[in-house]
Amino acid sequence: MAPKNSNIRLSFPAVCFVWQIAMIILFGVFVRYNPESDAHWPEYRRMKNFTDLENDFYFRYPSFQDVHVMIFVGFGFLMTFLKRYSFGAVGFNFLIAAFGIQWALLMQGWFHSLDYNDGKIKIGVENLINADFCVAGCLIAYGAVLGKVSPVQLLVLTLFGVTLFAVEEFIIISVLHAKDAGGSMVIHAFGGYYGLSISWVLYRPNLGKSKHMNGSVYHSDVFAMIGTLFLWMFWPSFNSAICNHGDGQHRAAINTYLSLASTVLTTYAISSLWEKTGKLDMVHIQNSTLAGGVAVGTAAEFMLMPYGSLIVGFFCGLISTLGYIYFTPFLEKHLKIQDTCGIHNLHALPGALGGVVGAITAAAASTTVYGEEGFRGIFDFNRVAPVQGGYQAAALCVAIVFGIGGGIFVGCILKLPIWGDVADENCFDDEFYWEVRVELIYI
Amino acid sequence: MAPKNSNIRLSFPAVCFVWQIAMIILFGVFVRYNPESDAHWPEYRRMKNFTDLENDFYFRYPSFQDVHVMIFVGFGFLMTFLKRYSFGAVGFNFLIAAFGIQWALLMQGWFHSLDYNDGKIKIGVENLINADFCVAGCLIAYGAVLGKVSPVQLLVLTLFGVTLFAVEEFIIISVLHAKDAGGSMVIHAFGGYYGLSISWVLYRPNLGKSKHMNGSVYHSDVFAMIGTLFLWMFWPSFNSAICNHGDGQHRAAINTYLSLASTVLTTYAISSLWEKTGKLDMVHIQNSTLAGGVAVGTAAEFMLMPYGSLIVGFFCGLISTLGYIYFTPFLEKHLKIQDTCGIHNLHALPGALGGVVGAITAAAASTTVYGEEGFRGIFDFNRVAPVQGGYQAAALCVAIVFGIGGGIFVGCILKLPIWGDVADENCFDDEFYWEVRVELIYI
Amino acid sequence: MAPKNSNIRLSFPAVCFVWQIAMIILFGVFVRYNPESDAHWPEYRRMKNFTDLENDFYFRYPSFQDVHVMIFVGFGFLMTFLKRYSFGAVGFNFLIAAFGIQWALLMQGWFHSLDYNDGKIKIGVENLINADFCVAGCLIAYGAVLGKVSPVQLLVLTLFGVTLFAVEEFIIISVLHAKDAGGSMVIHAFGGYYGLSISWVLYRPNLGKSKHMNGSVYHSDVFAMIGTLFLWMFWPSFNSAICNHGDGQHRAAINTYLSLASTVLTTYAISSLWEKTGKLDMVHIQNSTLAGGVAVGTAAEFMLMPYGSLIVGFFCGLISTLGYIYFTPFLEKHLKIQDTCGIHNLHALPGALGGVVGAITAAAASTTVYGEEGFRGIFDFNRVAPVQGGYQAAALCVAIVFGIGGGIFVGCILKLPIWGDVADENCFDDEFYWEVRVELIYI
C-alpha cells in the first residue's frame, strides 16, 4: 500500500469553494425571510394583532444564543483534551458547524418551512436553532473519529450527516408525530450511532502507533472543562429552545437543570469508586456529567416531575461513567470501534435511554396531570397516550437505523483513498493539518 | 499523630450516593412545578388574563443563564489560578454547586415556596436563580479553604452552608423585611465569614511546607481571567435577576455596570502604586475588580444614582486591593486565618460594606425620589425610610453572625480526622484527588 | 537618546485616579436614570399604557449581555495569542473598556440622550450597549499597537478615541442620517484606521529586536480561539442590539449569522491554498473568520436577503485572509505601519467594505421589497433610496477621515517621551508591566 498523503492543498480548498458557491446559489433560489423577520412585519403584525414583543425572536433568541455557544464553544472545547490536537478539535468543529448550518437551513427548510405559494423557504430564529441542532449530530459523530480523519472527510461526513438528519427528523417529527424537544433520539442517538458506524468502517488496526499522542496534558484537560461547563450550563436552553411558548419552555429548562445536577453526583461517585485510591478521572468528569442532559431531552417538555428528572440523571451518570470504564475498551477490542471521545457513553447510549424515557412517560401521560388543554398542546397529534408511547418507541428505532445505516454508507465513501487522511502513526497530531510554530520552552 | 490518609474511595462515593438518593426521595415527596411551569398553564393563564410572554420565564431566564455561568464558569475558573490545583478548582466547584442547588431548592422552598394547600414546594425559574445564589455562598467559602480540604469535607461544608444560608435568608428577607437584591449581606458577607471561620478552625500551622505549590504559573493566571471576566460581565444580571419586573431589573443592571467599571480603575491604580516599578499584580486584577459588584448588591435596586454607583465602586476597588496587600498577610499571621483566594477582600469586606451602603441609602429614601408607587414597590413592607435603614443594618449583623457562628460550628465538624484531607505538605496539589497523567514536556 | 524608562508607578495611578474622580463628578452633575430605569416607571408606564414587558430592558438586555461578552472576553482573549503578552492582552483590554464605557456614556449622552428640560443625560440599557460599541473602536485600535505601548498611552488613546467616536457617530447618525446598525463604518472602519494611523506615527524601526516574542505558542493560540469564538457566536447580537424592535432585530441576527458562516469556509480555503502542503494557519482562523460580521454590519437591518449575506461573507473571508498573507507585510515594509493583530484585515478593510455594501443596498431599497411602513421604519429620514445611498457613502468617508486624522493627531501626542513605553527590544513582553512570577517547568 502506498504511504498516506495528507496533502490537501487542492482538494480541501476546492471542496470549500464549490460547496460555498453552491450554498449561495441555492439560497438565492430558495431562501427568504419569514413574516417575522421580513420588513413587512409591521403590516403582518397589525393583521395578526400582535405586539412587537410577540415576534418569535423575543421568545427564542436568548435560547438560540445559548445553543450557539454549545455548538461552537461547547463541542469545540470539549474535544481539546488531547495534548496536541486542540487546533483540530476547536478548528474543525468550527468548520463543520459553519458549513453544516447552511446546508441544514436548506434541507430542514425544504421539509418544514417551505411556503407552497412561492416555493421559497421562509426562515426565522427557529430555523437557526434547528440548524444548530442539526449540526450537533455531525459534531457528535466527529467525536468518534477525532484525530483520525482529514478535514475533507469531515466535510463529506457533514454533508451526508445533515442530509440524513433532515430525512430522519422529518420521519420522526412529521410522519410519526413523535415528540423530541431536546433531540435525545433525533440528535444524540442518531449522531452517536452515525459516528460509531463510521469509526467502525474506518477501523485503524495500527492505531496503537499513535498511542503516545492519544492522551491529555494538564492544561488541555482544563481547556476541555470550558467545553464541558458551557455544555452543562446551557443544556436547559438546548432542551427548551424549540418547546411551546410559556410552560413548555419553562418546564423543559427545569427538568434539564435537575437531571444534570443529579448526573454530576453519580458521575463523581462512580469515577472515584473505580480508582484504587478513590481519585477522580477527568475523562469522566468532562463527559459523563453531561449524560443527564442528553437523556432528559425527549421528555424535557413532559410532566416528568422534578423527582423524575433527578432519577433520569442519577442513572445516566452511573451508566455513562461505567460505559467509559468498561464499554469503550470493549467496543475497541471486540467490535473494532475506536471511539476517541467516547461518544457511545455520552450520546449514543444516553440518547437511546432518553428515547425510552420519552416513550414511557408519553405512554403514561394523562389529562389529569396535563389538563385537557395542556395535553392537546404538547401531544398535538390526536392520539391516546399509549399509542403515542408506541410511536415514540418507533421513532427511536428510526433514529438508530438511520445512524447505523447512514454511518456504514458514509464510512464506505470515506474509506476511498482520496481524502488525504493521515497514516496510523500520525493520528491525534495537529502537525499534519496546521502550521504549528516552533516553540521555546516558555511556559 | 498518624499520617493523614487521603484515600476517599469509600467515604466519597458513599456520601454522593446517599445524598443524591435522599434528594430524589425528598423531591418526590415535596417538589412540584409552579403554575407557570405546569402543563395547566394555559388554563391558569386564561384565568389570570396573561399572555404567554407574561410567564416569569421570559422576565428572568436570560438573567438566570448569566447567573448560572457565574456559578459554574465564573467561580470555577477564578480559582484555577494555582499552578497545580486547576482540576480541584473547577472540578470541586462543579461538584459543590451541583449538589448544593438541589438541597437549596428544598431548603429555600420550604421557607419561601411552600403551597400550604397541598404541602408541596412549587418551583419555577426564580427558584432556580435563588438556588444558584445559595450555592454561591458555599463557593465563596470554598475560596478560603481551596487546596486544603478533601471533597468529602466540601460536601459537608455545602450541606451545612446551604442550610444556614436558607435560615439566615429567611430571617433577613421574611422576618426583618430587609432588601438585598444582589445579596451583599445574604450571600457575600455570610459566605465570606463562613469560609473564613472554617479556615480559622482548620488552621494548618505547617502550611508553609506546601508553599512552592501555593502560587500561579503564566497560563493558570490566564485561565483565572476567564473566571474573573465572566463574573465581571454577568454581575449586572446577578444583581438584577430577582428584582422587580420593569424598572427594578433595569436599574439594578445599570448600577452594577457602573460600580464595576469604577472598581477596575482604582484596582489597577492601587496595584501599580504598591509595586516598586509600577507593575500590576494579577492577584489584584483577578479579584479586586469584582468588589464593586459585591458592594452594590444590596442597594442595586435602589435609586442609588449613577454617580452613587461609581462612588461605591471607587472605594471598593481601593479597599479590596489594599486588603490583598495588607490584610491577607495580617489575617494569616495574627489571626491564624489562611485564606487561599483572599475571599476576605473580595466577598466578606465588600459584602459588609454593601450592607452599610444599603442601610444608608434605604434610610435616605424618599417618595420624592422614588415616587409614591415606586417607593411602595421597592420597600414593600410598610415602614418609614429611617426604620427600614435600621432593619437593613440589623440584617447585616444577622448575616455576619450566621457566617461566623456557622463557620466555627462546621469547622469543628470538619476537624474530625475522618474526612480524608491531605497533610500540610501536600496541599494545593491535584495529585491526591485526581488522576494526573504523566506528561512529556510538550507545551 | 536616553534609554526608555517603563516605570509608570506615578503616572499610571495618577491618571487612573484623576480620571475616575472626574467621571464621578461629571456623572454627579449630568447623569440620571431614564424613565424606563427610574423608580417612577410604574407611573410612566401607566401614562404610556405599557406593560412591564414593554420596558426596553426586555427587548435589549440579552443582546447587551452578548455584546458585553464580546467586548471583554471576545476582544480580550482574541489578543492573547502572543506567547508572552496574554496578561497585557486581556488585562489592558479590561482597563481600556472599563474606563472607556464611562467616558462614552457621557460623550454619547451629551449628543443623543440629553434631556433639554433639566440638562441631564438620561440613561437606560440602550446607552450601555452604545457605550460598549464605542469602546469597541478603541479596542480595535489597541490591536494595532498591542505589545508596543504602555498602559498610560492606552488610557490616552481611549480618552481621545471615545471623544472622536462620539463626534463622528453624531455626524454620521444624526447629521447625515446614515444607517449603521452594526457599526461597520462608525466602529470598525473608524477604529481600524484610528489604530493604524497611531501605529504609523509610533513606527518602531528596530521592532525586529523583539521578533522572538512576536509569535504564539500552542496554548496561547488555543486561548485566542476563546476570543474568536465568542466574537463569532455573539456577532448576531452585536449587529442586532440596537436595531428596531421586531423584524429589525430579527433580520439583523439572521443576516449576520449567515454572513459569518460563509466567511468561515472561504477563510479556511484560502488559508489552506496558500501554504505549500495545504496546512491551515491559526492567524487566519482566529481573525478572518470574523470579517463577515464586520462587513454585514451597516446593512444588517436591511433586506439584504439570505443569499446577499452569504455573498458578503464569501468575499470578506477571501479578502481578509489574502490581506493577512499579502497586505500586512506590505503595510509594514512599505507604509511603515506595524499592525500587531492585523486589524487592517479584520476591521479597517471589512468595515469599509461594509460601508460600501450598505450604500449600495440602501440605494437599491424599494417599498416593494420593504413595504411602505417597513421602508419608513428603517430609513426613518424622509429620502428616496438613491439619495440615502449617497449619504451612506458620505458617512463612510467621515468615518475614515476621523479615523486617519484622529489617529495621526493622537499618535503625535503619544510620541511624547513621557508615557513610559518600553524600548524596541522589550516589546510583546508582559515582564515590564506585570509581576510575572518565577516558574518551575511544570506544565
Coordinates of C-alpha atoms in Angstrom, one line a residue, chain A residues 111-367:
Chain A
F111 CA -39.1 19.7 4.8
H112 CA -40.5 22.1 7.3
S113 CA -40.5 25.7 6.2
L114 CA -41.4 25.6 2.6
D115 CA -44.0 28.2 1.5
Y116 CA -46.1 26.4 -1.1
N117 CA -47.3 29.7 -2.5
D118 CA -44.0 30.7 -3.9
G119 CA -41.8 27.6 -3.4
K120 CA -39.5 29.5 -1.1
I121 CA -38.1 28.5 2.3
K122 CA -39.0 31.2 4.8
I123 CA -36.6 31.4 7.7
G124 CA -36.6 32.9 11.2
V125 CA -34.9 32.4 14.5
E126 CA -36.4 28.9 15.0
N127 CA -34.8 27.8 11.8
L128 CA -31.4 29.0 13.1
I129 CA -31.9 26.9 16.2
N130 CA -32.9 23.9 14.3
A131 CA -29.8 24.3 12.0
D132 CA -27.6 24.4 15.1
F133 CA -29.4 21.3 16.4
C134 CA -28.8 19.5 13.1
V135 CA -25.0 20.1 13.0
A136 CA -24.9 18.9 16.6
G137 CA -25.5 15.4 15.2
C138 CA -22.4 15.8 13.0
L139 CA -20.3 17.2 15.7
I140 CA -21.2 14.2 17.9
A141 CA -20.0 12.0 15.1
Y142 CA -16.8 13.9 14.9
G143 CA -16.1 12.9 18.4
A144 CA -15.8 9.3 17.4
V145 CA -13.3 10.0 14.7
L146 CA -11.4 12.9 16.3
G147 CA -7.8 12.9 15.3
K148 CA -8.1 10.2 12.7
V149 CA -9.7 11.9 9.7
S150 CA -8.9 14.8 7.3
P151 CA -10.9 18.0 7.1
V152 CA -12.1 16.9 3.7
Q153 CA -13.5 13.8 5.2
L154 CA -15.2 15.9 7.8
L155 CA -16.9 18.0 5.2
V156 CA -18.2 14.9 3.5
L157 CA -19.3 13.5 6.8
T158 CA -21.2 16.7 7.4
L159 CA -22.8 16.9 4.0
F160 CA -24.3 13.4 4.3
G161 CA -24.9 13.7 8.0
V162 CA -27.0 16.8 7.7
T163 CA -28.9 15.2 4.8
L164 CA -29.6 12.0 6.7
F165 CA -30.6 14.0 9.8
A166 CA -33.1 16.1 7.9
V167 CA -34.8 13.0 6.5
E168 CA -34.8 11.1 9.8
E169 CA -36.1 14.2 11.6
F170 CA -38.9 14.5 9.0
I171 CA -39.9 10.9 9.5
I172 CA -39.8 11.2 13.3
I173 CA -41.5 14.6 13.8
S174 CA -43.8 14.9 10.8
V175 CA -44.6 11.4 9.8
L176 CA -44.6 9.6 13.2
H177 CA -45.6 12.7 15.1
A178 CA -43.2 11.8 17.9
K179 CA -42.1 14.4 20.3
D180 CA -38.4 15.1 20.8
A181 CA -37.8 18.5 22.2
G182 CA -34.2 18.1 23.2
G183 CA -33.4 15.6 20.5
S184 CA -32.4 12.6 22.5
M185 CA -33.3 10.5 19.6
V186 CA -33.1 12.8 16.6
I187 CA -29.8 14.4 17.6
H188 CA -28.0 12.2 20.1
A189 CA -28.9 8.6 19.3
F190 CA -28.7 9.4 15.5
G191 CA -25.4 11.3 15.8
G192 CA -23.9 8.8 18.2
Y193 CA -24.6 5.7 16.1
Y194 CA -23.7 7.6 12.9
G195 CA -20.2 8.4 14.3
L196 CA -19.7 4.9 15.8
S197 CA -20.6 3.2 12.5
I198 CA -18.2 5.5 10.5
S199 CA -15.5 4.8 13.0
W200 CA -16.2 1.0 12.6
V201 CA -15.8 1.2 8.9
L202 CA -12.7 3.3 9.1
Y203 CA -11.1 0.9 11.7
R204 CA -7.4 1.5 12.0
P205 CA -5.7 -1.7 13.2
N206 CA -2.4 0.0 13.9
L207 CA -3.7 3.0 15.8
G208 CA -1.6 1.9 18.7
K209 CA 1.3 3.6 16.9
S210 CA -0.2 6.9 17.9
K211 CA -0.9 5.9 21.4
H212 CA 1.6 8.5 22.9
M213 CA -0.5 11.2 21.3
N214 CA -3.9 9.9 22.4
G215 CA -4.0 11.5 25.8
S216 CA -4.2 14.8 27.6
V217 CA -1.8 17.1 29.4
Y218 CA -2.7 19.2 32.4
H219 CA -3.7 22.3 30.6
S220 CA -5.5 20.6 27.8
D221 CA -7.8 19.0 30.4
V222 CA -8.5 22.4 31.8
F223 CA -9.4 23.7 28.3
A224 CA -11.7 20.8 27.9
M225 CA -13.5 21.8 31.1
I226 CA -14.5 25.0 29.3
G227 CA -16.4 22.9 26.8
T228 CA -17.9 20.7 29.5
L229 CA -19.2 23.6 31.6
F230 CA -20.7 25.6 28.7
L231 CA -22.5 22.5 27.5
W232 CA -23.7 21.7 31.0
M233 CA -24.8 25.2 31.9
F234 CA -26.7 25.9 28.6
W235 CA -28.3 22.5 28.2
P236 CA -31.5 23.7 29.8
S237 CA -31.6 26.2 26.9
F238 CA -30.9 23.4 24.4
N239 CA -33.8 21.3 25.6
S240 CA -36.2 24.2 25.9
A241 CA -35.3 26.2 22.8
I242 CA -38.0 25.0 20.5
C243 CA -40.6 23.9 23.1
N244 CA -44.0 25.5 23.3
H245 CA -44.1 29.1 24.4
G246 CA -44.9 29.5 28.1
D247 CA -45.0 26.5 30.3
G248 CA -43.3 24.3 27.7
Q249 CA -40.0 26.2 27.7
H250 CA -40.2 26.8 31.4
R251 CA -40.7 23.2 32.3
A252 CA -38.1 21.9 29.9
A253 CA -35.5 24.2 31.4
I254 CA -36.3 23.0 35.0
N255 CA -36.3 19.3 34.1
T256 CA -32.9 19.6 32.4
Y257 CA -31.4 21.6 35.2
L258 CA -32.4 19.0 37.7
S259 CA -31.4 16.0 35.6
L260 CA -27.9 17.5 35.0
A261 CA -27.4 18.2 38.7
S262 CA -28.1 14.7 39.7
T263 CA -25.9 13.3 37.0
V264 CA -22.9 15.1 38.4
L265 CA -23.1 13.3 41.7
T266 CA -23.3 9.8 40.4
T267 CA -20.5 10.5 37.9
Y268 CA -18.2 11.7 40.6
A269 CA -19.1 8.8 42.8
I270 CA -18.5 6.1 40.2
S271 CA -15.3 7.8 39.0
S272 CA -13.9 7.7 42.5
L273 CA -15.1 4.2 43.3
W274 CA -13.3 2.7 40.2
E275 CA -9.9 4.0 41.0
K276 CA -7.8 2.3 43.7
T277 CA -7.3 5.3 45.9
G278 CA -10.6 7.0 45.1
K279 CA -9.1 9.5 42.7
L280 CA -11.3 11.2 40.1
D281 CA -10.7 10.8 36.4
M282 CA -11.0 13.9 34.2
V283 CA -12.4 11.9 31.3
H284 CA -15.5 11.0 33.3
I285 CA -15.9 14.5 34.8
Q286 CA -15.6 16.1 31.3
N287 CA -18.1 13.8 29.7
S288 CA -20.4 11.7 31.9
T289 CA -21.7 14.8 33.8
L290 CA -23.5 15.7 30.6
A291 CA -25.3 12.5 30.0
G292 CA -28.3 13.6 32.1
G293 CA -28.9 16.4 29.7
V294 CA -29.0 14.0 26.7
A295 CA -31.3 11.5 28.4
V296 CA -33.9 14.1 29.5
G297 CA -34.1 15.6 26.0
T298 CA -37.1 13.7 24.6
A299 CA -39.2 14.1 27.8
A300 CA -38.0 17.6 28.7
E301 CA -41.3 19.2 27.9
F302 CA -43.4 16.4 29.5
M303 CA -44.7 16.4 33.1
L304 CA -41.7 14.3 34.1
M305 CA -41.8 15.8 37.6
P306 CA -38.8 17.2 39.4
Y307 CA -38.0 13.9 41.0
G308 CA -38.4 12.1 37.7
S309 CA -35.7 14.3 36.2
L310 CA -33.4 13.6 39.2
I311 CA -33.9 9.9 38.7
V312 CA -33.1 10.1 35.0
G313 CA -29.9 12.0 35.8
F314 CA -29.0 9.6 38.5
F315 CA -29.0 6.6 36.3
C316 CA -27.4 8.3 33.4
G317 CA -24.3 9.5 35.3
L318 CA -24.0 6.0 36.6
I319 CA -24.4 4.2 33.3
S320 CA -22.3 6.7 31.3
T321 CA -19.3 6.5 33.7
L322 CA -19.4 2.8 33.7
G323 CA -19.6 3.0 29.9
Y324 CA -16.2 4.8 29.9
I325 CA -14.7 2.3 32.3
Y326 CA -16.0 -1.0 30.7
F327 CA -17.7 -0.4 27.4
T328 CA -15.2 1.8 25.5
P329 CA -12.4 -0.7 25.8
F330 CA -14.8 -3.5 24.9
L331 CA -16.0 -1.6 21.8
E332 CA -12.4 -1.2 20.7
K333 CA -11.3 -4.7 21.4
H334 CA -14.2 -6.7 20.4
L335 CA -16.2 -4.6 18.0
K336 CA -13.3 -2.8 16.3
I337 CA -14.9 0.6 17.1
Q338 CA -12.4 3.2 18.0
D339 CA -14.3 6.0 19.7
T340 CA -11.8 8.8 20.6
C341 CA -14.2 10.8 22.8
G342 CA -16.3 8.0 24.0
I343 CA -19.5 9.3 22.3
H344 CA -21.1 6.0 22.9
N345 CA -21.3 6.8 26.6
L346 CA -22.1 10.4 26.2
H347 CA -24.5 10.5 23.3
A348 CA -25.5 7.2 21.7
L349 CA -26.5 5.3 24.9
P350 CA -28.0 8.2 26.9
G351 CA -29.8 9.2 23.7
A352 CA -31.3 5.8 23.4
L353 CA -32.2 5.9 27.1
G354 CA -33.8 9.2 26.6
G355 CA -35.9 7.8 23.8
V356 CA -37.1 5.1 26.1
V357 CA -37.8 7.5 28.9
G358 CA -39.8 9.6 26.5
A359 CA -41.8 6.6 25.3
I360 CA -42.7 5.5 28.8
T361 CA -43.6 9.0 30.0
A362 CA -45.7 9.7 26.9
A363 CA -47.5 6.3 27.3
A364 CA -48.3 7.3 30.9
A365 CA -49.5 10.8 30.2
S366 CA -53.0 11.7 31.2
T367 CA -55.2 14.7 31.1

